[in-house]
Coordinates of N, CA and C and ligand atoms in Angstrom, one line a residue:
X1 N -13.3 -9.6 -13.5 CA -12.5 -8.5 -12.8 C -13.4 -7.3 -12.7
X2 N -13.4 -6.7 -11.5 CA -14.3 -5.4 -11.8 C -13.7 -5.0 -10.2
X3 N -13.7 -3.4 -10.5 CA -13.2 -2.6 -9.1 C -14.0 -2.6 -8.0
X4 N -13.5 -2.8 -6.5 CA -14.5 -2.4 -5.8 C -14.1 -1.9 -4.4
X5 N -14.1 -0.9 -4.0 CA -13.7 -0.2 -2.9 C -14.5 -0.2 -1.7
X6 N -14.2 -0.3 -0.6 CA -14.1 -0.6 0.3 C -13.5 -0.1 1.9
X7 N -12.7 1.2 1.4 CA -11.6 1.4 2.3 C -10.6 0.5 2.6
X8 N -9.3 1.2 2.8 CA -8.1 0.8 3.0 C -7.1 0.4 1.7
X9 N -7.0 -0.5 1.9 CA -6.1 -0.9 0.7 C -6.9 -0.5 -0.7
X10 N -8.1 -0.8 -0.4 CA -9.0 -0.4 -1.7 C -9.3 0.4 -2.1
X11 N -9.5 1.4 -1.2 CA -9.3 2.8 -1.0 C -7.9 3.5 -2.0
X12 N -7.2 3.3 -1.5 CA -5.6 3.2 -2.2 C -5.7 3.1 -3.4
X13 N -5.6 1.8 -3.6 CA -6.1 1.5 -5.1 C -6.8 2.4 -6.1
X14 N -8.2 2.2 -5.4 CA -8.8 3.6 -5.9 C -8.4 4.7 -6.7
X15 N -7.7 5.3 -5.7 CA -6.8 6.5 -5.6 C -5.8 6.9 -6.8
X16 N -4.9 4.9 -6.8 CA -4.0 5.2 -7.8 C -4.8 5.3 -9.2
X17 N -5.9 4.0 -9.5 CA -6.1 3.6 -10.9 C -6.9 5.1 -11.2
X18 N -7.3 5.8 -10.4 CA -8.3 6.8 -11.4 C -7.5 7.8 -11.1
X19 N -6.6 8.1 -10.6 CA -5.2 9.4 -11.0 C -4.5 9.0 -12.3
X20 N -4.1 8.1 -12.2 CA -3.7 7.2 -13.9 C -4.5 7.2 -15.1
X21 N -5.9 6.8 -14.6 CA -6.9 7.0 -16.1 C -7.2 9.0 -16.4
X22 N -6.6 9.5 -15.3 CA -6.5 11.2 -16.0 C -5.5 11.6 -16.9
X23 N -4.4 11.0 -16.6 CA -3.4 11.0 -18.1 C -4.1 10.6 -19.1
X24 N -4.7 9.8 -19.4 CA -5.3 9.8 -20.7 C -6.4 10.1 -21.6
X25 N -5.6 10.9 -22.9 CA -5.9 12.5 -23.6 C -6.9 11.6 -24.6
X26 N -8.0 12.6 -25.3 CA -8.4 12.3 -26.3 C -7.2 12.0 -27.7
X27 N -7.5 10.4 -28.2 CA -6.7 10.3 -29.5 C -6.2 8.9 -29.5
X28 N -5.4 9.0 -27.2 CA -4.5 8.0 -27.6 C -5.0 6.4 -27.9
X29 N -4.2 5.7 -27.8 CA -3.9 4.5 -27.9 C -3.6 4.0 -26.2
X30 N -4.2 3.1 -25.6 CA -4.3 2.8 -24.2 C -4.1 1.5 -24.0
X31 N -3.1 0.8 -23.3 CA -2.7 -0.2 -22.6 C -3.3 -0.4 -21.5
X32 N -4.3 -1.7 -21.5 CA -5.1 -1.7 -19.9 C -4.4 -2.9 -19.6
X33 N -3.6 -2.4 -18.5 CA -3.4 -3.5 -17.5 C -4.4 -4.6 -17.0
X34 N -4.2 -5.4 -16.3 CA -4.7 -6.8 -15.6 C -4.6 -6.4 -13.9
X35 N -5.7 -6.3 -13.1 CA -5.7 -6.7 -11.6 C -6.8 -5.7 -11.1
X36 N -6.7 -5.6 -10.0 CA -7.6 -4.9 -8.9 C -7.7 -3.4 -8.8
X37 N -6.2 -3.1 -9.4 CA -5.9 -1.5 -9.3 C -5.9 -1.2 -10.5
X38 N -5.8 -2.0 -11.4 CA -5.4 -1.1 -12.7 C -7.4 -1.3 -13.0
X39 N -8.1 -1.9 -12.6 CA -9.2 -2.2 -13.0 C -10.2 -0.7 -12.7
X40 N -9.8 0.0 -11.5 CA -10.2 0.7 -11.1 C -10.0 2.2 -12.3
X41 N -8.4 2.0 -13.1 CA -8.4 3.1 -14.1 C -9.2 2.9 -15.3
X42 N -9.3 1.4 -15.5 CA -10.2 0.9 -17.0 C -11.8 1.7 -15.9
X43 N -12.2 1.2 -15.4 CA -14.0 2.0 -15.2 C -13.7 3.0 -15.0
X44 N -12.8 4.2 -14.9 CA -13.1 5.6 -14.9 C -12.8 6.2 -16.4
X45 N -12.3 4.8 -17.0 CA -12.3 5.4 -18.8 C -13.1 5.2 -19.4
X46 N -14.0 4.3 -18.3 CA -15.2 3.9 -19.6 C -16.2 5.1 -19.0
X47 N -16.0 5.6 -17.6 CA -17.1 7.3 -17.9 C -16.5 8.0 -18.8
X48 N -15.4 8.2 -18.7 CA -14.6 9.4 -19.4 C -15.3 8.8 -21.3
X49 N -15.3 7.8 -21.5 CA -15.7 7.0 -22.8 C -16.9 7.9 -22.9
X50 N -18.0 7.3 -22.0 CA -19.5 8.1 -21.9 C -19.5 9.2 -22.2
X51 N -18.3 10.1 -21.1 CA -18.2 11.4 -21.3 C -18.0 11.8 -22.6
X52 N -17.4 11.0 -24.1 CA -16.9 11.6 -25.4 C -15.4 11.5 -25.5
X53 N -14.6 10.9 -24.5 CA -13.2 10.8 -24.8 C -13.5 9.9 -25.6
X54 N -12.1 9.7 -26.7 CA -12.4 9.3 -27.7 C -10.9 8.5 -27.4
X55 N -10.8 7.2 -27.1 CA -9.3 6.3 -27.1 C -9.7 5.0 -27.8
X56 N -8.4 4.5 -27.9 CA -8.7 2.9 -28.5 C -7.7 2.1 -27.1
X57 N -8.4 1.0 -26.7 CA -7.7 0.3 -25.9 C -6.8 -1.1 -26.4
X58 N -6.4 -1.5 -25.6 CA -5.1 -2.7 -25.8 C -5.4 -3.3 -24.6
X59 N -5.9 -4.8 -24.3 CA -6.4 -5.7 -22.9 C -4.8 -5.6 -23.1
X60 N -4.7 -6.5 -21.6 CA -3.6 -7.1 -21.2 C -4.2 -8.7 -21.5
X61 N -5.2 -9.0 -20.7 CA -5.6 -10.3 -20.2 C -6.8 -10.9 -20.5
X62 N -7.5 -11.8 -20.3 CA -8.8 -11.8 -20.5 C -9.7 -11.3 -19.7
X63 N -9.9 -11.0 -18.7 CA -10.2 -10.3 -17.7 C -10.4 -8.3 -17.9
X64 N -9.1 -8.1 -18.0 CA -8.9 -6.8 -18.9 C -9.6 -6.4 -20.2
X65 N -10.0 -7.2 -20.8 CA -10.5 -7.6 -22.2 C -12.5 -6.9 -21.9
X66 N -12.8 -8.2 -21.1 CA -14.2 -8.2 -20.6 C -14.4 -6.7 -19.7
X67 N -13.5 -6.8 -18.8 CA -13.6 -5.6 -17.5 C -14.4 -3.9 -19.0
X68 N -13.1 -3.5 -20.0 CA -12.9 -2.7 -21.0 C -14.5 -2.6 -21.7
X69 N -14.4 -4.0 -22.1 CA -15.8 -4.1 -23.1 C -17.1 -3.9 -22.4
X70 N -17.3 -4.4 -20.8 CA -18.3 -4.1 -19.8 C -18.4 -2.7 -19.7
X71 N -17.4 -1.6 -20.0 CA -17.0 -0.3 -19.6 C -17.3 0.5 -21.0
X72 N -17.5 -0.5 -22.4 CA -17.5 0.7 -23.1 C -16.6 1.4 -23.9
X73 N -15.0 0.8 -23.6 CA -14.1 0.8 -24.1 C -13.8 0.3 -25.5
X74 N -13.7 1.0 -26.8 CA -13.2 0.5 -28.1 C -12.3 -0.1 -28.0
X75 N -11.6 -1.3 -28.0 CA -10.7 -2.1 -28.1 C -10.0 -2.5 -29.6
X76 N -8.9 -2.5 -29.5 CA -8.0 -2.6 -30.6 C -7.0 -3.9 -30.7
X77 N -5.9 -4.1 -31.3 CA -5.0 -5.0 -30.6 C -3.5 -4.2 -31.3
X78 N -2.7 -4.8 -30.7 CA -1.1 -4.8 -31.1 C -0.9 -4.2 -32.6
X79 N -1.4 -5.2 -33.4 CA -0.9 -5.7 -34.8 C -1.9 -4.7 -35.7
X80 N -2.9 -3.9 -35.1 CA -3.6 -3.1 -35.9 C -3.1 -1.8 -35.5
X81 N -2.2 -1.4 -34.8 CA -1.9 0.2 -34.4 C -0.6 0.4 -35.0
X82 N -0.1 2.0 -34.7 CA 1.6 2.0 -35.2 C 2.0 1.9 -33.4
X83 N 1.8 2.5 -32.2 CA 2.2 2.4 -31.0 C 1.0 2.7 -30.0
X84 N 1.7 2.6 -29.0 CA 0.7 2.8 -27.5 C 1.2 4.3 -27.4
X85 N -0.1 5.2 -26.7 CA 0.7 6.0 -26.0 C 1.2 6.2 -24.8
X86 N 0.5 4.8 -24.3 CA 0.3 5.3 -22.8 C -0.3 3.7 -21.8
X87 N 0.5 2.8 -21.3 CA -0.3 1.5 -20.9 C 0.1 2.0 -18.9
X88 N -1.1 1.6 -18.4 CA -1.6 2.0 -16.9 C -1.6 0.3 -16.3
X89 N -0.7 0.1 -15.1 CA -1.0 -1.6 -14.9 C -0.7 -1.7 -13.6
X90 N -1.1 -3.1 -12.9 CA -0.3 -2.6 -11.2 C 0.8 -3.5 -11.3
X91 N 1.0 -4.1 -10.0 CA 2.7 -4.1 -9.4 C 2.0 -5.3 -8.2
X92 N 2.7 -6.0 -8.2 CA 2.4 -7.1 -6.7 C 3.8 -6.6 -5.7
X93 N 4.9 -5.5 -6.5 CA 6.0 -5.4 -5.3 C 6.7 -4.5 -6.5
X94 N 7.1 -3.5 -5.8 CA 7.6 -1.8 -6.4 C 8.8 -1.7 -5.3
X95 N 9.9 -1.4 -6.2 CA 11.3 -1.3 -5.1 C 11.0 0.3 -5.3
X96 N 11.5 0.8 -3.8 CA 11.0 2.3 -3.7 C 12.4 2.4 -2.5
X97 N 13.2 3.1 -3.5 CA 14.5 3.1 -2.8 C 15.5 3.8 -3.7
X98 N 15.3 5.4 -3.8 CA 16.1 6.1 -4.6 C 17.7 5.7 -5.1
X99 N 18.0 5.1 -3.4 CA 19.5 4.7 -3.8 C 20.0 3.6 -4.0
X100 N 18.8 2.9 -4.5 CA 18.5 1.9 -4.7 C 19.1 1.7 -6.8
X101 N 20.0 0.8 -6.9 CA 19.9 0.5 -9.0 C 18.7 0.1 -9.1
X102 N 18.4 -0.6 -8.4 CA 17.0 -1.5 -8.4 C 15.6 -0.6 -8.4
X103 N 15.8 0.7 -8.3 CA 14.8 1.3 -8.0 C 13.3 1.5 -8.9
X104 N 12.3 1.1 -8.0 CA 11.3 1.1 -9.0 C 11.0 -0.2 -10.4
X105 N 12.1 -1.2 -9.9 CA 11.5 -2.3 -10.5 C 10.8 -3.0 -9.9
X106 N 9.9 -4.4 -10.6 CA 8.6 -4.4 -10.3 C 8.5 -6.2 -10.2
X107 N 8.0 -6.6 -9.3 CA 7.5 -7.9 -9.7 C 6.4 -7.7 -10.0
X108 N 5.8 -8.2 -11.7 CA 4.4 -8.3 -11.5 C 3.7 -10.2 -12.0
X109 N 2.9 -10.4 -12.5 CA 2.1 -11.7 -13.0 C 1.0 -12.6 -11.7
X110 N 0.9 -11.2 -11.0 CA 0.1 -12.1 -9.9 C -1.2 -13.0 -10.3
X111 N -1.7 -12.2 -11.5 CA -3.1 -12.2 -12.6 C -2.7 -13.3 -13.4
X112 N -1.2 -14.0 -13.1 CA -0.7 -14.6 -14.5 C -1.1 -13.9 -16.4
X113 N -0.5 -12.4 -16.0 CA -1.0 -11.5 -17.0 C 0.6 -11.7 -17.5
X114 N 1.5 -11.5 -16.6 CA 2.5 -10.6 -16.9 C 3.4 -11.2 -18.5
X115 N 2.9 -12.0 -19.2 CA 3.6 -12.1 -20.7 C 3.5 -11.0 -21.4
X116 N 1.4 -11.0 -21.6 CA 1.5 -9.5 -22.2 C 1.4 -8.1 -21.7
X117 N 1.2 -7.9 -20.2 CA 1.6 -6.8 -20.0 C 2.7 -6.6 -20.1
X118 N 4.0 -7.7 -20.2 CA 5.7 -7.0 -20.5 C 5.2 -6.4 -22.2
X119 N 4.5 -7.1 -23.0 CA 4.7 -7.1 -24.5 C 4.6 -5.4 -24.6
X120 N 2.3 -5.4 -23.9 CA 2.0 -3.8 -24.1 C 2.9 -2.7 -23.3
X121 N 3.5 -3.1 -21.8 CA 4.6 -2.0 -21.5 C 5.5 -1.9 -22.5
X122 N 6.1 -2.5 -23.0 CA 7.4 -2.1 -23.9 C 7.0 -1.4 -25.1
X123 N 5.6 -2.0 -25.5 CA 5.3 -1.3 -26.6 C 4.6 0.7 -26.6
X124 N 4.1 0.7 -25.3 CA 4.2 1.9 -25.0 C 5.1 3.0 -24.5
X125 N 4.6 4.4 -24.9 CA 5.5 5.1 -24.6 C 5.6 5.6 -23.4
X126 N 4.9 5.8 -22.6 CA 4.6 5.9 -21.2 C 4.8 4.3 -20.4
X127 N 4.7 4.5 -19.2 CA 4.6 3.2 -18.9 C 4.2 3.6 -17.0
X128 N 2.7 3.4 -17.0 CA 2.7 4.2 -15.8 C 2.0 2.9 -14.4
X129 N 2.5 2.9 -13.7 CA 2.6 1.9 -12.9 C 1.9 2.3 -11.4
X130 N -0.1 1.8 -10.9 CA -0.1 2.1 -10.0 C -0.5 1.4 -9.3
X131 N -0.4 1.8 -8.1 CA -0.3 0.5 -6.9 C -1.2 1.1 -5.6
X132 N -1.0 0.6 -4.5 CA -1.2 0.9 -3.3 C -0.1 0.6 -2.5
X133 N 0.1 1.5 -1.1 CA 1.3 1.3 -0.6 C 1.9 0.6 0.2
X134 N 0.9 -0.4 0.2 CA 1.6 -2.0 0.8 C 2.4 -2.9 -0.5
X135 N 2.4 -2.1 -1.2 CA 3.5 -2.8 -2.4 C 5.1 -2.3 -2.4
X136 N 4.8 -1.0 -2.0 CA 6.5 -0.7 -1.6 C 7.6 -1.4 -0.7
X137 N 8.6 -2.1 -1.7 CA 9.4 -2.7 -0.7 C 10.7 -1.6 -0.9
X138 N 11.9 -2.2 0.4 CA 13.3 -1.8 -0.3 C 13.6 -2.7 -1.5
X139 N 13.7 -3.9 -1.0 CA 14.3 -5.0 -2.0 C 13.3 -5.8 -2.5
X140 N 13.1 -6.4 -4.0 CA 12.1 -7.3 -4.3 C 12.2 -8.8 -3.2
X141 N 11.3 -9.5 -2.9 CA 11.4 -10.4 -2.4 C 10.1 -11.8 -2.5
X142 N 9.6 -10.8 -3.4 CA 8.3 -12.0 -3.2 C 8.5 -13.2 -4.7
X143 N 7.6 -14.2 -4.6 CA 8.0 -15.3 -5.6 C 8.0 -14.7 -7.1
X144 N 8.8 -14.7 -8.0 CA 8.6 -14.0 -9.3 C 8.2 -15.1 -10.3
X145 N 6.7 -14.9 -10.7 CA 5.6 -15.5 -11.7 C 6.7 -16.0 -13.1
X146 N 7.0 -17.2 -13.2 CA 7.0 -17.4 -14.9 C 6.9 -17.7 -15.8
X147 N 6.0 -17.8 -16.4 CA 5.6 -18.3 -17.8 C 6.1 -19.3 -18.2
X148 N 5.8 -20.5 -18.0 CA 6.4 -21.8 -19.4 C 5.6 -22.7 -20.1
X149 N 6.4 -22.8 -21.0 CA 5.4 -23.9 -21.9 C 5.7 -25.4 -20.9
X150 N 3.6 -25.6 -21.2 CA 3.6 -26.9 -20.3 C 4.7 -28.3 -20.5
X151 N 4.7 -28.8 -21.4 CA 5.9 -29.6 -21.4 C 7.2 -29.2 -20.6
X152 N 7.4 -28.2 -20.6 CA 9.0 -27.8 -20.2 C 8.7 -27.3 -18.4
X153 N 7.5 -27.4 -18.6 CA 7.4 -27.0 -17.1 C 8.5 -28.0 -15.9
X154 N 8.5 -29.2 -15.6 CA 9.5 -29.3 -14.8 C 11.4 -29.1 -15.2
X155 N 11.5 -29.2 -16.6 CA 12.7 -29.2 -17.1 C 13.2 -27.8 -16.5
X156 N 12.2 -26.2 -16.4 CA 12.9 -25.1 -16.5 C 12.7 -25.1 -14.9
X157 N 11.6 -26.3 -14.6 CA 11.7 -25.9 -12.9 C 13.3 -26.3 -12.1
X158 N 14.2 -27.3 -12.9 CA 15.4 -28.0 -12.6 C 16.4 -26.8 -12.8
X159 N 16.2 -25.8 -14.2 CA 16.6 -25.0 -14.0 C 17.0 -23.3 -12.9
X160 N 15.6 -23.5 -13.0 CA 15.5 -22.5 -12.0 C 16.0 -23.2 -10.6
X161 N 15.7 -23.8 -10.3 CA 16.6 -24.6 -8.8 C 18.1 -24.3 -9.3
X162 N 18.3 -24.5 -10.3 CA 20.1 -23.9 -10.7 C 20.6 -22.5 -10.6
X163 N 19.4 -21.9 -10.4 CA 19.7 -20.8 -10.1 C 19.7 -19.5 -9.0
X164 N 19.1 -21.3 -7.9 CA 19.2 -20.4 -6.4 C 17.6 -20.4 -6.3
X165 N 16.4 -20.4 -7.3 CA 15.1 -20.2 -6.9 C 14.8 -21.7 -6.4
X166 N 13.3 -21.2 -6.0 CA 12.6 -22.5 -5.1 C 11.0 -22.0 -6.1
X167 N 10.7 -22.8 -7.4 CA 9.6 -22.6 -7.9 C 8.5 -24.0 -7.3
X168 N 7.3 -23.1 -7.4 CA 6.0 -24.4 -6.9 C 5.1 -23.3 -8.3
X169 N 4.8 -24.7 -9.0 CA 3.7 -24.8 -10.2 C 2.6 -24.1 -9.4
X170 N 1.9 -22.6 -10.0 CA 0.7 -22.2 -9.5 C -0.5 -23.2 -10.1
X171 N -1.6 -23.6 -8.7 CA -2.5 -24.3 -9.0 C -3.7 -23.3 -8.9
X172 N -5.0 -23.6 -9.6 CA -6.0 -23.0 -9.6 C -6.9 -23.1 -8.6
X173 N -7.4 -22.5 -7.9 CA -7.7 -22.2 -6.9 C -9.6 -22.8 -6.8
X174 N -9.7 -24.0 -6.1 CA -11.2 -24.3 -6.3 C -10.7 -25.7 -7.3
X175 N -9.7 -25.2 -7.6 CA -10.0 -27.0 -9.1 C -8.7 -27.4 -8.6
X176 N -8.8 -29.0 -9.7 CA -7.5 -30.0 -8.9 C -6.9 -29.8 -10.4
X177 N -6.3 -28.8 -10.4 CA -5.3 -28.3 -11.8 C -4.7 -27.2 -11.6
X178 N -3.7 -27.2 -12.7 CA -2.8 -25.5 -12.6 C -3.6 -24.7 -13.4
X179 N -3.0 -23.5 -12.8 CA -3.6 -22.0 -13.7 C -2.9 -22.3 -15.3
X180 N -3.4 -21.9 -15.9 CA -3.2 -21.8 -17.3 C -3.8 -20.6 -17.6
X181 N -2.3 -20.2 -18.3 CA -2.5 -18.5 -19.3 C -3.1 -18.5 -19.5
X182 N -3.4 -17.4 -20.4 CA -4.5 -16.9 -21.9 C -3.2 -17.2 -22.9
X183 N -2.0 -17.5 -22.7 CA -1.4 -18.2 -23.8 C -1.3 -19.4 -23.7
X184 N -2.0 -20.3 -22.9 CA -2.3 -21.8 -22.5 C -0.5 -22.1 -22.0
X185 N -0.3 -21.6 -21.1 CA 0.9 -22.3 -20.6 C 0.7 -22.4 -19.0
X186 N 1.6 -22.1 -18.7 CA 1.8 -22.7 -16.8 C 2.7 -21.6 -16.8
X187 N 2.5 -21.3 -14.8 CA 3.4 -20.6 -14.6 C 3.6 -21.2 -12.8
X188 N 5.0 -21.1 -12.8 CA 6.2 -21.5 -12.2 C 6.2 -19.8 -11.0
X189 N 5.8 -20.4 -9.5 CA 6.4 -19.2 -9.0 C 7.2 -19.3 -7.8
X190 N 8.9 -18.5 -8.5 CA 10.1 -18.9 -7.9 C 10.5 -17.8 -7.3
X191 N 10.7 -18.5 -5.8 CA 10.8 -17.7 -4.5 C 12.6 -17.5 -5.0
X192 N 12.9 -16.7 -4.6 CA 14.4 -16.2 -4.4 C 14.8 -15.6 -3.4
X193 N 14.5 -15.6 -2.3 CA 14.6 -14.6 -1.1 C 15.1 -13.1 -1.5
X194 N 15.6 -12.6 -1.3 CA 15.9 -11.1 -1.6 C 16.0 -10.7 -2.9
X195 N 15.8 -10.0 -3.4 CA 16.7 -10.0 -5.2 C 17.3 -8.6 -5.0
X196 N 18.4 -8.9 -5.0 CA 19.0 -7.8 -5.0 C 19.6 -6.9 -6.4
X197 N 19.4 -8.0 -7.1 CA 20.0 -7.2 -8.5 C 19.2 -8.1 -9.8
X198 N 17.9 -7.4 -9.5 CA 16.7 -7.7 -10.5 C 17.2 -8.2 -11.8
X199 N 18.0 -7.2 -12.3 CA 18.0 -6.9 -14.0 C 19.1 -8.5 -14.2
X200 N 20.2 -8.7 -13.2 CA 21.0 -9.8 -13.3 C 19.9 -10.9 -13.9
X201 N 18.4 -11.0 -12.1 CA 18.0 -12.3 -12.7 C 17.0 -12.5 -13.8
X202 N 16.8 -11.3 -13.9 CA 16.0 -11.1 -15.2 C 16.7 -11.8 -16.5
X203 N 18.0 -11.6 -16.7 CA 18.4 -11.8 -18.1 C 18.6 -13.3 -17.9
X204 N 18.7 -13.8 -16.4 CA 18.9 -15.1 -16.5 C 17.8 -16.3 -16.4
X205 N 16.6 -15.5 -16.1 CA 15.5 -16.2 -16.3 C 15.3 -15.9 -17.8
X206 N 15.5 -15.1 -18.5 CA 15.0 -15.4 -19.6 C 15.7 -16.0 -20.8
X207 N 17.0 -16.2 -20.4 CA 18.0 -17.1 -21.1 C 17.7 -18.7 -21.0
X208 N 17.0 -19.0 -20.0 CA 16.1 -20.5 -20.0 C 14.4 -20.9 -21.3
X209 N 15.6 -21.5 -22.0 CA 14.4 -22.2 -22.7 C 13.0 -22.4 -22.7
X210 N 12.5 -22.1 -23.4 CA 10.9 -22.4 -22.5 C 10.3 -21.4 -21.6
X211 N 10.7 -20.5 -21.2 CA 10.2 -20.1 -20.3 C 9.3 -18.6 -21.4
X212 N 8.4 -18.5 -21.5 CA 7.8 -17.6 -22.3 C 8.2 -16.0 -21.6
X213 N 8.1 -15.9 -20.1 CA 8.5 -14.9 -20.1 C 8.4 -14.5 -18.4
X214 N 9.0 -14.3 -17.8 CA 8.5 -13.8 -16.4 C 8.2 -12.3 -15.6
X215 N 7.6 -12.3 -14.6 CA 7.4 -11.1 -14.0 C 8.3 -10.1 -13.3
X216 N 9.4 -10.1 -13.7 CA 10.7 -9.3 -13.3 C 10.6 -7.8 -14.5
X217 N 9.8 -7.0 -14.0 CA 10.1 -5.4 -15.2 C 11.2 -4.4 -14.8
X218 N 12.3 -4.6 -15.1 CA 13.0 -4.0 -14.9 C 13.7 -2.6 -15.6
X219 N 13.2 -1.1 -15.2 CA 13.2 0.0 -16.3 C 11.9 0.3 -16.9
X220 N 11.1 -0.1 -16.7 CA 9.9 -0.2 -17.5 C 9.1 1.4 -16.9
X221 N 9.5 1.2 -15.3 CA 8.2 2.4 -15.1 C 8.6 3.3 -15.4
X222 N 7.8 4.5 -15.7 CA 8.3 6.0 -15.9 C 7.3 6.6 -14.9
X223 N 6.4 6.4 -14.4 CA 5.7 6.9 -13.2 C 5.1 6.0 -12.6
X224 N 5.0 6.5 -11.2 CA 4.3 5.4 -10.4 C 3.3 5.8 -9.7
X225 N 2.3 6.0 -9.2 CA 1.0 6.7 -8.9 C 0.9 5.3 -7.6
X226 N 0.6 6.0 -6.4 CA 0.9 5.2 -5.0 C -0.8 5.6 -4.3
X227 N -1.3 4.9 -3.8 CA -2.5 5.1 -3.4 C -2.2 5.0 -1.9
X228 N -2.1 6.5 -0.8 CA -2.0 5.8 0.2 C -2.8 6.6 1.3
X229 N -3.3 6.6 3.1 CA -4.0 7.1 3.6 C -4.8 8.2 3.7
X230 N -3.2 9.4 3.1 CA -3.6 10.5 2.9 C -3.7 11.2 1.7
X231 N -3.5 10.5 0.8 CA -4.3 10.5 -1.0 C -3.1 9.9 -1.9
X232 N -1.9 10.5 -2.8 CA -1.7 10.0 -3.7 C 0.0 10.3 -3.3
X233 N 0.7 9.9 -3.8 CA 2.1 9.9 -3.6 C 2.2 9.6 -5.0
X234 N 3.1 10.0 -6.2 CA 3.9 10.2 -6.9 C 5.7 9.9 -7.0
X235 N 6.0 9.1 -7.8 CA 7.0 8.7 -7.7 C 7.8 8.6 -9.4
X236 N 8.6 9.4 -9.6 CA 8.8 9.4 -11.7 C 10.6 9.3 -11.6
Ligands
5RP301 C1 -1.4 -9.3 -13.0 C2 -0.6 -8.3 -12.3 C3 -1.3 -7.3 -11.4 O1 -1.1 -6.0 -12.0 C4 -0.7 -7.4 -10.0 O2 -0.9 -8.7 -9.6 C5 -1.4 -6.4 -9.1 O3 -2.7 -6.7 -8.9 P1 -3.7 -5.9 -7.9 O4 -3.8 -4.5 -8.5 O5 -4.9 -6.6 -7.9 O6 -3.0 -5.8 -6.6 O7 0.6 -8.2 -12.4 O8 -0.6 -10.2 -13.7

């Protein structure tokens, strides 16, 4: 994974991930997201690094892990800190709809990241979410990523059909196999047409056995950093 701009959407991106990597102060503790946009805030930390900021980071992914260490980034984990102060990640679909309950929740796991970026968002105290603005929807709608252990993979796919979804096993792209985590599982991505009341399906995907954990963040953002033609849009 490594940033690369281009104009347009990339452009965007741009925009958001290195408005995001300026929130972070000499001292903290840093959550690096997994993808194309959040990749763009990890290489402006690793100048700011050069420059003498002084942070410890937290991958999301494996990807995030390498991208960090390519950059220069001190890397830490979970189990060696007391908290985050601050984790930066993107969004495959951001509800942007004030009058919305739903507002600002997130489908993310496009990376098949999203286990531990739910872990490092919760564990931070910030939680800053940026995107480009072909991610803003009203309503979530796109397939929501989920995590399961391989064995249980058709059993929770029976479930999820019980629950109104339509899941198809993500396969790896170039090979005759499925994607497999960095926690060696499978993930399941189940179309629901509209979602209108995120947090409902949330507790009910995660009430299914087996399922390690899915891409539904519901409450998680506290800022959203929007990359769009005419620079940055802000959304808290
Ligand atoms: C990975 C993710 C990514 O943050 C999400 O897919 C957005 O990626 P990009 O910034 O490349 O559009 O959730 O699991």
């Amino acid at each position: 994974m490594s940033a690369k701009s281009s104009g347009g959407a990339d452009a965007h991106k741009r925009r958001a991930g290195e408005r995001a990597a300026e929130e972070v102060e000499d001292g903290m503790v840093v959550g690096l997201g997994t993808g194309s946009t959040t990749a763009y805030a990890i290489e402006a930390l690793g100048r700011a690094v050069a420059d003498g900021l002084e942070i410890r980071g937290i991958a999301t992914s494996f990807q995030s892990r390498r991208l960090a260490l390519d950059v220069g980034i001190p890397l830490t984990d979970l189990d060696a800190v007391d908290g985050i102060d601050l984790a930066i990640d993107g969004a495959d679909q951001v509800v942007d709809d004030p009058d919305s309950p739903a507002h600002r929740a997130l489908i993310k796991g496009g990376g098949a990241a999203h286990a531990r970026e739910k872990l490092v968002a919760a564990a931070a105290d910030r939680f800053v979410v940026v995107a480009d603005s072909s991610k803003l929807v009203p309503v979530l709608e796109a397939p929501v990523p989920v995590e399961v252990l391989p064995a249980a993979h058709t059993v929770v796919a029976d479930r999820i059909e019980d629950l109104g979804g339509d899941p198809t096993l993500r396969m790896a792209t170039h090979k005759d196999g499925p994607v497999v985590t960095d926690n060696g599982n499978l993930v399941l991505d189940c179309a629901f047409g509209s979602i209108d009341d995120p947090a409902a399906l949330a507790r009910d995907l995660s009430s299914i056995p087996a399922v390690l954990e899915h891409g539904l963040f519901v409450d998680f953002a506290d800022t959203t950093y929007v990359g769009t033609d005419d620079g940055l849009e802000v959304r808290s």
